[in-house]
CSV table of N, CA and C and ligand atoms in Angstrom, one decimal:
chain,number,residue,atom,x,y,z
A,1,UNK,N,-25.9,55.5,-12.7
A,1,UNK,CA,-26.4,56.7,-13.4
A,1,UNK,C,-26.2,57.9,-12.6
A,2,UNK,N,-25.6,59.0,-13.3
A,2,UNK,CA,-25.5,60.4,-12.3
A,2,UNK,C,-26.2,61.3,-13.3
A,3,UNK,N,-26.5,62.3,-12.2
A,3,UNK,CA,-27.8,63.1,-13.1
A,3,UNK,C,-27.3,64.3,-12.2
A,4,UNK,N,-27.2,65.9,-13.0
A,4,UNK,CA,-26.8,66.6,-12.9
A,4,UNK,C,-27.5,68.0,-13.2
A,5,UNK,N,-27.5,69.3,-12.9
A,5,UNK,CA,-28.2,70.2,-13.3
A,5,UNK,C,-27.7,71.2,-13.7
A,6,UNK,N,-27.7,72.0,-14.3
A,6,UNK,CA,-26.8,72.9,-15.0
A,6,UNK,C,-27.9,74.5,-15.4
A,7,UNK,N,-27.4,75.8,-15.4
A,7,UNK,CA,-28.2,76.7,-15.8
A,7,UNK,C,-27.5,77.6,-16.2
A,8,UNK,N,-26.7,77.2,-17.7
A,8,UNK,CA,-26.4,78.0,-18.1
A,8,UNK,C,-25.5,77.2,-19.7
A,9,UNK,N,-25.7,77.6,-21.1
A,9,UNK,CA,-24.9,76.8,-21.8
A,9,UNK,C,-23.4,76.7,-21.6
A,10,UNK,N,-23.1,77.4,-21.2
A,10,UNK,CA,-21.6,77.2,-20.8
A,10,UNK,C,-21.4,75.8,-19.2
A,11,UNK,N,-22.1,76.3,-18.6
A,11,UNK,CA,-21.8,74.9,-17.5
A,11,UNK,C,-22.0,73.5,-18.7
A,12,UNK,N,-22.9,73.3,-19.3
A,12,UNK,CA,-23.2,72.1,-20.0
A,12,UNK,C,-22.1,71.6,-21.4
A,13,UNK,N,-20.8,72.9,-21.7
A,13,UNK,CA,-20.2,72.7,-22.6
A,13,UNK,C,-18.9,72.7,-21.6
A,14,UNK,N,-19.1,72.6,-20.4
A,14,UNK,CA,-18.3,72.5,-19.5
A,14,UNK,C,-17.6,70.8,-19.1
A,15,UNK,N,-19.2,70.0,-19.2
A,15,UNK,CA,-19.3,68.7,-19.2
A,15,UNK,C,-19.0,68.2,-20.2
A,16,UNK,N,-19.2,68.6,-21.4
A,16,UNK,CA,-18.2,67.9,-22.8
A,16,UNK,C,-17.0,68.2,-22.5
A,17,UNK,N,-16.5,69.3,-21.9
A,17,UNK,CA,-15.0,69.5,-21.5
A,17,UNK,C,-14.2,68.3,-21.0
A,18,UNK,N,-15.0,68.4,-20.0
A,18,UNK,CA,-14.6,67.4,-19.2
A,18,UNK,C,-14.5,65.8,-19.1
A,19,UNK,N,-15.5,65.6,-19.9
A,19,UNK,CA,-15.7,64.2,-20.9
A,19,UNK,C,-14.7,63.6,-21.9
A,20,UNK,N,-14.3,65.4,-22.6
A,20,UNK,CA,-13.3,64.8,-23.4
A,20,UNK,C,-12.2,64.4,-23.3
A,21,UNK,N,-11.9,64.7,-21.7
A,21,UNK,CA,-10.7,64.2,-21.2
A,21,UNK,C,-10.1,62.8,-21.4
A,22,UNK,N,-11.4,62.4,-20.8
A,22,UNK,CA,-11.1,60.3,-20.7
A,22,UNK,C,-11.3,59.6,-22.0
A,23,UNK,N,-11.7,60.2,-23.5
A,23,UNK,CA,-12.0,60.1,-24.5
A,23,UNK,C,-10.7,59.0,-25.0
A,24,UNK,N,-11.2,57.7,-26.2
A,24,UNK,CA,-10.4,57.4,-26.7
A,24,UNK,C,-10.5,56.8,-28.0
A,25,UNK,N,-10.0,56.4,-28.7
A,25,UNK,CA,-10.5,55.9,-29.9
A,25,UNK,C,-12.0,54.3,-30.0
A,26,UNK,N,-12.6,54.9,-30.9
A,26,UNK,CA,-13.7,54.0,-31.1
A,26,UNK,C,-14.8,54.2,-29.7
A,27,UNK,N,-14.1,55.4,-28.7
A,27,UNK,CA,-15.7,55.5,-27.8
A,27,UNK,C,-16.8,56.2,-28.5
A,28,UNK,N,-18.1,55.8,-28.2
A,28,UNK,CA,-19.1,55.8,-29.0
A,28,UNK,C,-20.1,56.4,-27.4
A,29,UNK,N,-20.8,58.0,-27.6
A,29,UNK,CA,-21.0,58.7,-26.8
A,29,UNK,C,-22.3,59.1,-27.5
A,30,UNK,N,-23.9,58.4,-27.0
A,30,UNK,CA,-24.7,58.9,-27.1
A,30,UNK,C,-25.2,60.4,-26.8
A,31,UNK,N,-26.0,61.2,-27.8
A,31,UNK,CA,-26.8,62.5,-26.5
A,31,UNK,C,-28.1,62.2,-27.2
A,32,UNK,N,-29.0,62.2,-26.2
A,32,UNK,CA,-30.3,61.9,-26.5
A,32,UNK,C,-31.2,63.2,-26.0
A,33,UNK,N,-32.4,63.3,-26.2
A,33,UNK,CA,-33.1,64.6,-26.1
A,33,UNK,C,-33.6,65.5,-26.9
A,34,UNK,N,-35.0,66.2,-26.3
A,34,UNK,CA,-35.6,67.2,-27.7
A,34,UNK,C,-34.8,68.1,-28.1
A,35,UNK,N,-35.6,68.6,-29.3
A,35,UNK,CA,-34.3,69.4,-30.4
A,35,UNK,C,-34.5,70.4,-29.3
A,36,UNK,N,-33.2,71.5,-28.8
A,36,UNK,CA,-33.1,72.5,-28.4
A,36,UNK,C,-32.3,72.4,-27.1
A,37,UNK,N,-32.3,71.0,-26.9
A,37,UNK,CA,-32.2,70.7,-25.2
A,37,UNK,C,-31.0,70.9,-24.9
A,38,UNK,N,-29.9,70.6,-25.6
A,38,UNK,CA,-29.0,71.1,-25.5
A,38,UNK,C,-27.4,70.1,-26.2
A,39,UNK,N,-27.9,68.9,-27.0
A,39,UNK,CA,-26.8,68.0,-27.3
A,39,UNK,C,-25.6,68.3,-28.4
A,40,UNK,N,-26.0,69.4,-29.0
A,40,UNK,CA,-24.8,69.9,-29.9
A,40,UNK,C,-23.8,70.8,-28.7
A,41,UNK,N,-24.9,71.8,-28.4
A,41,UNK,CA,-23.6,72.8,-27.6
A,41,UNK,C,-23.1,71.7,-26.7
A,42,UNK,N,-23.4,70.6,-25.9
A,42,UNK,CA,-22.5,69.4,-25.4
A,42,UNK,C,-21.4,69.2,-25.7
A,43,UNK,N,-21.4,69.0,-27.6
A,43,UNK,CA,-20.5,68.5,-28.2
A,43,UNK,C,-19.7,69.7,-28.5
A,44,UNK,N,-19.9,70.8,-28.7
A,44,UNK,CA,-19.1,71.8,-28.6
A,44,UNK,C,-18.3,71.8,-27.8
A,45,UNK,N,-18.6,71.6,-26.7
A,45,UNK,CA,-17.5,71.3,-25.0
A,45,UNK,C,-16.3,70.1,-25.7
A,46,UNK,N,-17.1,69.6,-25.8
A,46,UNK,CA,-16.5,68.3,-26.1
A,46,UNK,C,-15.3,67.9,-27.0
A,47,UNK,N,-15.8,68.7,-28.2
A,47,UNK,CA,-14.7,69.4,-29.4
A,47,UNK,C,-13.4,70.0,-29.2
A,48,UNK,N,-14.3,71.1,-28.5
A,48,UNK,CA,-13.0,72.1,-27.7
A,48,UNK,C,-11.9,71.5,-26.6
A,49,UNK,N,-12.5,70.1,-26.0
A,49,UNK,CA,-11.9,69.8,-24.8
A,49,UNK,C,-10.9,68.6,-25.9
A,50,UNK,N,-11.2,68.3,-27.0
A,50,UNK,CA,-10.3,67.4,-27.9
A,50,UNK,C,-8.9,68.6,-28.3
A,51,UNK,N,-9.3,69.9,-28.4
A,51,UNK,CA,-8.6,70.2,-29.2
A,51,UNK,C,-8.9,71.1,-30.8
A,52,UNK,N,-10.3,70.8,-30.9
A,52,UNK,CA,-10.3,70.9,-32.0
A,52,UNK,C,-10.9,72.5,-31.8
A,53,UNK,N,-10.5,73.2,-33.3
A,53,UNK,CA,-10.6,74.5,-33.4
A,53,UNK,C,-11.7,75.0,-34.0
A,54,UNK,N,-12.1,74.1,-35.1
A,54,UNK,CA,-13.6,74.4,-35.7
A,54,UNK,C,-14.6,74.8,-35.1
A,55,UNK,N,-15.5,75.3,-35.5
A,55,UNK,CA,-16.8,75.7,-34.9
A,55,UNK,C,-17.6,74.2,-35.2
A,56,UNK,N,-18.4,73.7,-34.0
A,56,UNK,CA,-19.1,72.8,-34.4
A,56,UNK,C,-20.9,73.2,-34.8
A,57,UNK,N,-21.1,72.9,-35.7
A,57,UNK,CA,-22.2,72.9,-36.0
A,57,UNK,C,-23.5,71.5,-36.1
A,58,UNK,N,-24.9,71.9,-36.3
A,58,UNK,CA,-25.7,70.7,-36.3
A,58,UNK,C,-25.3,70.6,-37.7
A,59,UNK,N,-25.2,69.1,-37.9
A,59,UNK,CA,-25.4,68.7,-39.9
A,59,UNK,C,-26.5,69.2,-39.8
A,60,UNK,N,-26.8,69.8,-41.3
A,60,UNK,CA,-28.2,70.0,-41.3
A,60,UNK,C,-28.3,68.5,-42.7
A,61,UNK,N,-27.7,68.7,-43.9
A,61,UNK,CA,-27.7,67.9,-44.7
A,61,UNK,C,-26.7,66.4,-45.0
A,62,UNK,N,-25.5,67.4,-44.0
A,62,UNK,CA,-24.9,65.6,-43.8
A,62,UNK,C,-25.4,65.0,-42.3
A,63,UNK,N,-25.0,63.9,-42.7
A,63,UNK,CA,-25.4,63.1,-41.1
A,63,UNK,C,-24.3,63.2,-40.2
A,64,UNK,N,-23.2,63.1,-41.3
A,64,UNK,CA,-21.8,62.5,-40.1
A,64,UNK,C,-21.2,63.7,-40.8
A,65,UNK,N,-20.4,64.5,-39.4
A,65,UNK,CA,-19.3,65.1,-39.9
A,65,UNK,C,-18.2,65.4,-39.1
A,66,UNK,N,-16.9,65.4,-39.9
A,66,UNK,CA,-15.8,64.4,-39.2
A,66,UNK,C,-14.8,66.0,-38.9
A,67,UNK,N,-14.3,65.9,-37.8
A,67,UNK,CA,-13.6,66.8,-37.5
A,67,UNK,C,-12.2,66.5,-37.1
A,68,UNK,N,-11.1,66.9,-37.5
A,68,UNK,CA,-10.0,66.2,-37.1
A,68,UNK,C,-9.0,67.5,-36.9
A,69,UNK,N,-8.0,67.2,-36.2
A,69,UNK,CA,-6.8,68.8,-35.5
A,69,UNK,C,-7.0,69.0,-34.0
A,70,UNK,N,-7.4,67.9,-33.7
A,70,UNK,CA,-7.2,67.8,-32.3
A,70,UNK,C,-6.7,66.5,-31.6
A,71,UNK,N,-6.7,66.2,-30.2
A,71,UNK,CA,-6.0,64.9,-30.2
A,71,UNK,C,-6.9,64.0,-30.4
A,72,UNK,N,-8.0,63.5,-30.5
A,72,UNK,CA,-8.0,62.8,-31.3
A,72,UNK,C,-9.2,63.2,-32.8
A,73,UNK,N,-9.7,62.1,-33.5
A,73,UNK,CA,-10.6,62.9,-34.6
A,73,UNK,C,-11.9,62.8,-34.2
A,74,UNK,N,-13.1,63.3,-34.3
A,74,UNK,CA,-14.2,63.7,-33.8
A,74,UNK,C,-15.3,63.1,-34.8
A,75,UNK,N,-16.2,62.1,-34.3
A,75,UNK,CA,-17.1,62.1,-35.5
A,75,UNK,C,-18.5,62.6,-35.0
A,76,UNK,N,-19.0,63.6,-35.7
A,76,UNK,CA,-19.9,63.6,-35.0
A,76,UNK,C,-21.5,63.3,-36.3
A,77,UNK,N,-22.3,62.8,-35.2
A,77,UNK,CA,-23.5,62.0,-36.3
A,77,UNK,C,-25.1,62.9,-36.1
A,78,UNK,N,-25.7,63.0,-36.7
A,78,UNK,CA,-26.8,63.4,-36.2
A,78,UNK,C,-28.0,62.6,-37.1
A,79,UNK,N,-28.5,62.0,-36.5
A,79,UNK,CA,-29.3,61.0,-37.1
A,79,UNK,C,-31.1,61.3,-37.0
A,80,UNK,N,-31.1,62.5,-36.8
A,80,UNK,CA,-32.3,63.3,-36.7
A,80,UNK,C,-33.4,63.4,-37.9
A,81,UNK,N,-32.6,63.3,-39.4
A,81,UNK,CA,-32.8,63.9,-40.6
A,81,UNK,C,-32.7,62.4,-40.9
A,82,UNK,N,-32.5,60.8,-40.5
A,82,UNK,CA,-32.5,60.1,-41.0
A,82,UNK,C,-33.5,59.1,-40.9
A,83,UNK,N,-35.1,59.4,-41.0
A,83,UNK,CA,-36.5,59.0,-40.8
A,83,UNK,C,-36.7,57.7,-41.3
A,84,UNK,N,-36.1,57.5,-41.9
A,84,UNK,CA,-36.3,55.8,-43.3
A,84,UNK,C,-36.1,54.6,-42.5
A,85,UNK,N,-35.5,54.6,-41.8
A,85,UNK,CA,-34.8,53.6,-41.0
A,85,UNK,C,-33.4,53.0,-42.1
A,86,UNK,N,-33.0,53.8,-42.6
A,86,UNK,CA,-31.6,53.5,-43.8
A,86,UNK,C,-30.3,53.4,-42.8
A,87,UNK,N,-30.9,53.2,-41.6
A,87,UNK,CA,-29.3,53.5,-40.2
A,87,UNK,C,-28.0,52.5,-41.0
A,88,UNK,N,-28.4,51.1,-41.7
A,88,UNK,CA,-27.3,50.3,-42.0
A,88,UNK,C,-26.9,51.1,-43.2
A,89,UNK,N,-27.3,51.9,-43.3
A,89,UNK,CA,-25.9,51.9,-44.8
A,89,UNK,C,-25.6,53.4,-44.3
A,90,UNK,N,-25.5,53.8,-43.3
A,90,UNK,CA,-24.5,54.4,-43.2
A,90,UNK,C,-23.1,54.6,-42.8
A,91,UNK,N,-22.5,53.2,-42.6
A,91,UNK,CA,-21.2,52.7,-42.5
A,91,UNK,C,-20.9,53.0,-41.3
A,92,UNK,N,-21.6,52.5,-40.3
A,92,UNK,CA,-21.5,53.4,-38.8
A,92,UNK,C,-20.5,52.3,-38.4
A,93,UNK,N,-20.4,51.0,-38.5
A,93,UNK,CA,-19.5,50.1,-38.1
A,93,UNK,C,-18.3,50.3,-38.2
A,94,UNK,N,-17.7,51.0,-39.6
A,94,UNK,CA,-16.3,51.4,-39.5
A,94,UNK,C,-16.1,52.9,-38.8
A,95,UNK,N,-17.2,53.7,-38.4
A,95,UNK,CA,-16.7,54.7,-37.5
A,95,UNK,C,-16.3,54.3,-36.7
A,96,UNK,N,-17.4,53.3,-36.0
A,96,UNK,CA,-17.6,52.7,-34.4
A,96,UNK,C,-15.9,51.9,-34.5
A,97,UNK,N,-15.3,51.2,-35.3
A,97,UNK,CA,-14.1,50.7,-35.5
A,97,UNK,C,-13.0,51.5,-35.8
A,98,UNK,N,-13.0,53.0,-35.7
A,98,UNK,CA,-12.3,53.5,-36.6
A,98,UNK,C,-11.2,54.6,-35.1
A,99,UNK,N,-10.6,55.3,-36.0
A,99,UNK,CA,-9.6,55.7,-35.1
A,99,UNK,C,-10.0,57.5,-34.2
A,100,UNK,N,-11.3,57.4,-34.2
A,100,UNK,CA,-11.7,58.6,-33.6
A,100,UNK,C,-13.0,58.3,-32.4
A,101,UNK,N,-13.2,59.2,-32.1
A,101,UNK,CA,-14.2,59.3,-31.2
A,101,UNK,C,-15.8,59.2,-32.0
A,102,UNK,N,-16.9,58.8,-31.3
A,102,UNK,CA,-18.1,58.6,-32.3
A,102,UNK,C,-19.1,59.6,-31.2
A,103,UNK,N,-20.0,60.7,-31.9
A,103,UNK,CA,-20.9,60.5,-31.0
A,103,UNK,C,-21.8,61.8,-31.7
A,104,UNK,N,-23.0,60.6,-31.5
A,104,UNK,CA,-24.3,60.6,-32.2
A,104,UNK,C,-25.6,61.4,-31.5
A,105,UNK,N,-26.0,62.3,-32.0
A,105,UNK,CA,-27.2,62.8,-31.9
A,105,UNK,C,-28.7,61.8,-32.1
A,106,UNK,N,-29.6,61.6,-31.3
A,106,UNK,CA,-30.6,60.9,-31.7
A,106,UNK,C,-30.3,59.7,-31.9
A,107,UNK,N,-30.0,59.2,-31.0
A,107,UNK,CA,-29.5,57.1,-31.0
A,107,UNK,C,-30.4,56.7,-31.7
A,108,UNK,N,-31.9,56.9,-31.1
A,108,UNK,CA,-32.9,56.3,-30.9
A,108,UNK,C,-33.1,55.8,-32.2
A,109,UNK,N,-32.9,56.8,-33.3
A,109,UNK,CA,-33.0,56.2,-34.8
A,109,UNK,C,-32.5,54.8,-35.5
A,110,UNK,N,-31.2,54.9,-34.3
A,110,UNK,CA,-30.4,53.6,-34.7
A,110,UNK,C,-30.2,52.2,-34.1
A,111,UNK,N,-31.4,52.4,-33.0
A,111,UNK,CA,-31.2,51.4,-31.8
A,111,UNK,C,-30.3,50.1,-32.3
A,112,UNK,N,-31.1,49.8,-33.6
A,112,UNK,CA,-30.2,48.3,-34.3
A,112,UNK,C,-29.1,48.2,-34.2
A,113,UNK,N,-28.1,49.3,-34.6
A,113,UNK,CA,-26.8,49.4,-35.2
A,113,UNK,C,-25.8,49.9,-34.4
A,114,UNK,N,-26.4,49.8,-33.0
A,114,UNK,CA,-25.8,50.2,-31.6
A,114,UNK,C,-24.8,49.1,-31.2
A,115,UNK,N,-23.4,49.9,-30.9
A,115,UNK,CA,-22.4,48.1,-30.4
A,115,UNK,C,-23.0,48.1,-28.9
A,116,UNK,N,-22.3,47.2,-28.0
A,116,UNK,CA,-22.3,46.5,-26.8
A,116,UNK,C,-22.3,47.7,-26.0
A,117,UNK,N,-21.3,48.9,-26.1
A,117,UNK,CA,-21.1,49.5,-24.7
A,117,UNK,C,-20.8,50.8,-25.7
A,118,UNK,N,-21.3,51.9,-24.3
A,118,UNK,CA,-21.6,53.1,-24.5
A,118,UNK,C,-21.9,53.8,-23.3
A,119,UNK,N,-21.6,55.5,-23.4
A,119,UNK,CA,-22.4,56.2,-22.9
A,119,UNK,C,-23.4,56.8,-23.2
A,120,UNK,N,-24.6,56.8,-23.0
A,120,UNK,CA,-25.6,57.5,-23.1
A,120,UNK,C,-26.0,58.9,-22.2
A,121,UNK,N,-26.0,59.6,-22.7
A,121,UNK,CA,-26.1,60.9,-22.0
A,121,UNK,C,-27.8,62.0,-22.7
A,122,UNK,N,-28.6,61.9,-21.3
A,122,UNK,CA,-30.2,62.6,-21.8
A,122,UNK,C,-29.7,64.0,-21.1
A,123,UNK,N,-30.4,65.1,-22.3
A,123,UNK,CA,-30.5,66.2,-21.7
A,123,UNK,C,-32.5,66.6,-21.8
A,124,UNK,N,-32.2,67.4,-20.6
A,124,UNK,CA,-33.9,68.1,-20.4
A,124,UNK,C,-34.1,69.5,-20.3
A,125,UNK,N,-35.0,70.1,-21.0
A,125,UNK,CA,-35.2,71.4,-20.6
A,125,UNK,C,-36.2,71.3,-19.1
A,126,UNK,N,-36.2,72.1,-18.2
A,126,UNK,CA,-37.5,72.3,-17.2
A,126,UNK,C,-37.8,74.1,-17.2
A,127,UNK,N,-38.7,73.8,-18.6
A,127,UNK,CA,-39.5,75.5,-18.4
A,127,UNK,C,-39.8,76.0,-16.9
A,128,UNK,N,-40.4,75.4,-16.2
A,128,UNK,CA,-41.1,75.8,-15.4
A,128,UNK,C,-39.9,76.4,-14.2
A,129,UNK,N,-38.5,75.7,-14.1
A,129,UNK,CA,-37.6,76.7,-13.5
A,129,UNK,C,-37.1,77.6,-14.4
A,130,UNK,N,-36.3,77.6,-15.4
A,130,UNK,CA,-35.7,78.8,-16.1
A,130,UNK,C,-35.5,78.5,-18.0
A,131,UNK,N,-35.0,79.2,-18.1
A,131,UNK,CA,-35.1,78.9,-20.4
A,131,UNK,C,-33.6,78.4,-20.3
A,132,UNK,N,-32.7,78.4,-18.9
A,132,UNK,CA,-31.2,77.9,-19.1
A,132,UNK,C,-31.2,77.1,-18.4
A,133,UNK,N,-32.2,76.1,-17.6
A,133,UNK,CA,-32.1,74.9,-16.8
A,133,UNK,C,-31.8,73.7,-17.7
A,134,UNK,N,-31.2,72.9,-17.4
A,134,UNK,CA,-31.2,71.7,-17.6
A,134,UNK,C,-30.9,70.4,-17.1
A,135,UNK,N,-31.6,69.6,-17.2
A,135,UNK,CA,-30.9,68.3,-16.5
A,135,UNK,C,-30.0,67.5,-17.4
A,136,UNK,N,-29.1,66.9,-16.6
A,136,UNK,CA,-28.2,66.0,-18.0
A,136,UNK,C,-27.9,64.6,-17.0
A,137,UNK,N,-28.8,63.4,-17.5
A,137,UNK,CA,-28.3,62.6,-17.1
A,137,UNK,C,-27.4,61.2,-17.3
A,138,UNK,N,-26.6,60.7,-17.4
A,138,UNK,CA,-25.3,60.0,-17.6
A,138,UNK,C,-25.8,58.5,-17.3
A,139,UNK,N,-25.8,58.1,-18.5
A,139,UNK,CA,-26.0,56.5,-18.5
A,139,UNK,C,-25.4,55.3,-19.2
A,140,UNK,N,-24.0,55.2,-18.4
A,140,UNK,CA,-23.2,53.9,-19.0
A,140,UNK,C,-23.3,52.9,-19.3
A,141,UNK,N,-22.6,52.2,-20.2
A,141,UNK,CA,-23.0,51.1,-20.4
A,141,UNK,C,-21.5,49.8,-20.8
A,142,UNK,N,-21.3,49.2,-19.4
A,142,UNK,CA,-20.3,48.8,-19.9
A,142,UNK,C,-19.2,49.5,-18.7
A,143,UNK,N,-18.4,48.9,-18.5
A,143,UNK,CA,-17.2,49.2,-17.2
A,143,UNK,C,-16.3,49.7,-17.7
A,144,UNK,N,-16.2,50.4,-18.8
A,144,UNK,CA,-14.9,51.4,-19.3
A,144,UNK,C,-16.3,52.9,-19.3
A,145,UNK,N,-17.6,52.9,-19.7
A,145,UNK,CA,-17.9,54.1,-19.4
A,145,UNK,C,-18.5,54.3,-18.0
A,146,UNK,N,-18.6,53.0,-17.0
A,146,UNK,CA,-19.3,53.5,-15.5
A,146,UNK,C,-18.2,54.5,-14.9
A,147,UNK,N,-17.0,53.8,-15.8
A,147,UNK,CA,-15.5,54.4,-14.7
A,147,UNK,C,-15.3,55.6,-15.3
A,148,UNK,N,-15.9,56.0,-16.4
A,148,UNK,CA,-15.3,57.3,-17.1
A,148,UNK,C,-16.4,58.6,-16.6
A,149,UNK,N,-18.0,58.1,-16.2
A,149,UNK,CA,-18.8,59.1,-15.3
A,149,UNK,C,-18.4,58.7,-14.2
A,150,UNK,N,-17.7,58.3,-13.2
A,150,UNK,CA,-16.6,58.5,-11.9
A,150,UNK,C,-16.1,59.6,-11.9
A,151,UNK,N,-15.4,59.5,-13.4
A,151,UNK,CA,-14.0,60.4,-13.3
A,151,UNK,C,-14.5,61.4,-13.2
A,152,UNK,N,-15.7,61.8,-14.4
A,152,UNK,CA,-16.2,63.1,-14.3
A,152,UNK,C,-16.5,63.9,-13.6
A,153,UNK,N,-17.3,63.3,-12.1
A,153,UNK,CA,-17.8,63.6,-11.2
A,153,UNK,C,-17.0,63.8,-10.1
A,154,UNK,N,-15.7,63.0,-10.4
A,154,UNK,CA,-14.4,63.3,-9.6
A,154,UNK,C,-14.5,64.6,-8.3
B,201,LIG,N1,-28.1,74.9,-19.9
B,201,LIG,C1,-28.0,74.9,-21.2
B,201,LIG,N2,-27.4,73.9,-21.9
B,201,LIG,C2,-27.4,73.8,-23.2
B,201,LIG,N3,-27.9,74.7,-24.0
B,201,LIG,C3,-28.6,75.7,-23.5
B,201,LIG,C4,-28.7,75.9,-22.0
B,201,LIG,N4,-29.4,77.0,-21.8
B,201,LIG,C5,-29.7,77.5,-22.9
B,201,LIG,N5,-29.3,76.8,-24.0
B,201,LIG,C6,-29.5,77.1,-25.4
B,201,LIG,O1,-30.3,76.1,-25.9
B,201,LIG,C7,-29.9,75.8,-27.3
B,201,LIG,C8,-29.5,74.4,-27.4
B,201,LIG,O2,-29.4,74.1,-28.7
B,201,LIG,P1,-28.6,72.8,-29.2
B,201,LIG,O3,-27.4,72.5,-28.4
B,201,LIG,O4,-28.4,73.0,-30.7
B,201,LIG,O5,-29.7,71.7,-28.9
B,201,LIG,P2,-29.9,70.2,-29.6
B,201,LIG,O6,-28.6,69.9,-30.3
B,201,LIG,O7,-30.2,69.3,-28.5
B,201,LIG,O8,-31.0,70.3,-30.6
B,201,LIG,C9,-28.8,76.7,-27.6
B,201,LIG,O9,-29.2,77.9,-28.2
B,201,LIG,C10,-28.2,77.1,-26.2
B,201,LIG,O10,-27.5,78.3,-26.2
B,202,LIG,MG1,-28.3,69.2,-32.3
């Protein structure tokens, strides 16, 4: 596990930058954390570090929304809006099998429908240092993501 601090949205879209690098098809990249904390602008790094030119936005009414024009295609999920426990019919097994990158807002919703290996990544606000603090800590799962927070930290 590496854990990191950051005080500013740009250092934190800095780390999706950099993430995106080792990216490859079918990796499946948790961000966990309260709304605000910081897991979309992550993926904004992240996007940008693919390639891709769109503005990323939160779904508000889709869950999954798929971005492609970069090297590779981007799925991004937000499972926040999805309270029912309905996680199996959202066809997450052929993302998780599919020819893009996966990565999900709010795991926690889907714990069931989670494959074998992953990174998990928590972000934290700490009011009590600044409104641009955050912690972000990196938790793999599986020896293709312990080696890919190596590289990061490179
Ligand atoms: N260090 C930081 N990292 C990420 N976001 C930050 C940071 N400091 C301030 N912010 C702001 O906090 C908000 C985070 O929102 P967002 O990324 O949508 O959170 P989430 O997707 O976790 O709900 C944005 O308005 C962003 O500009
Ligand atoms: Mg979000």
């Amino acid at each position: 596990m590496k854990k990191v601090n950051v005080e500013s949205p740009e250092e934190t879209m800095e780390y999706g930058n950099k993430l995106s690098q080792y990216l490859a098809p079918k990796d499946v990249i948790l961000l966990d954390g309260d709304l605000g904390a910081g897991k979309t602008t992550f993926t904004k790094g992240l996007a940008k570090g693919l390639g891709i030119k769109r503005n990323i936005k939160s779904p508000t009414f889709t869950i999954i929304r798929e971005y492609k024009g970069g090297r590779l295609p981007l799925y991004h999920m937000d499972i926040y809006r999805l309270d029912d426990g309905s996680g199996d019919e959202l066809g997450l097994e052929e993302y998780f099998n599919g020819d893009g990158v996966n990565v999900i807002e709010w795991s926690k919703y889907i714990a069931d429908e989670l494959p074998d290996n992953y990174l998990k990544i928590i972000f934290k606000r700490d009011d009590s240092k600044s409104e641009n603090y955050r912690t972000i800590s990196f938790e793999p799962k599986g020896k293709r993501f312990e080696d890919m927070v190596e590289k990061v930290f490179e």
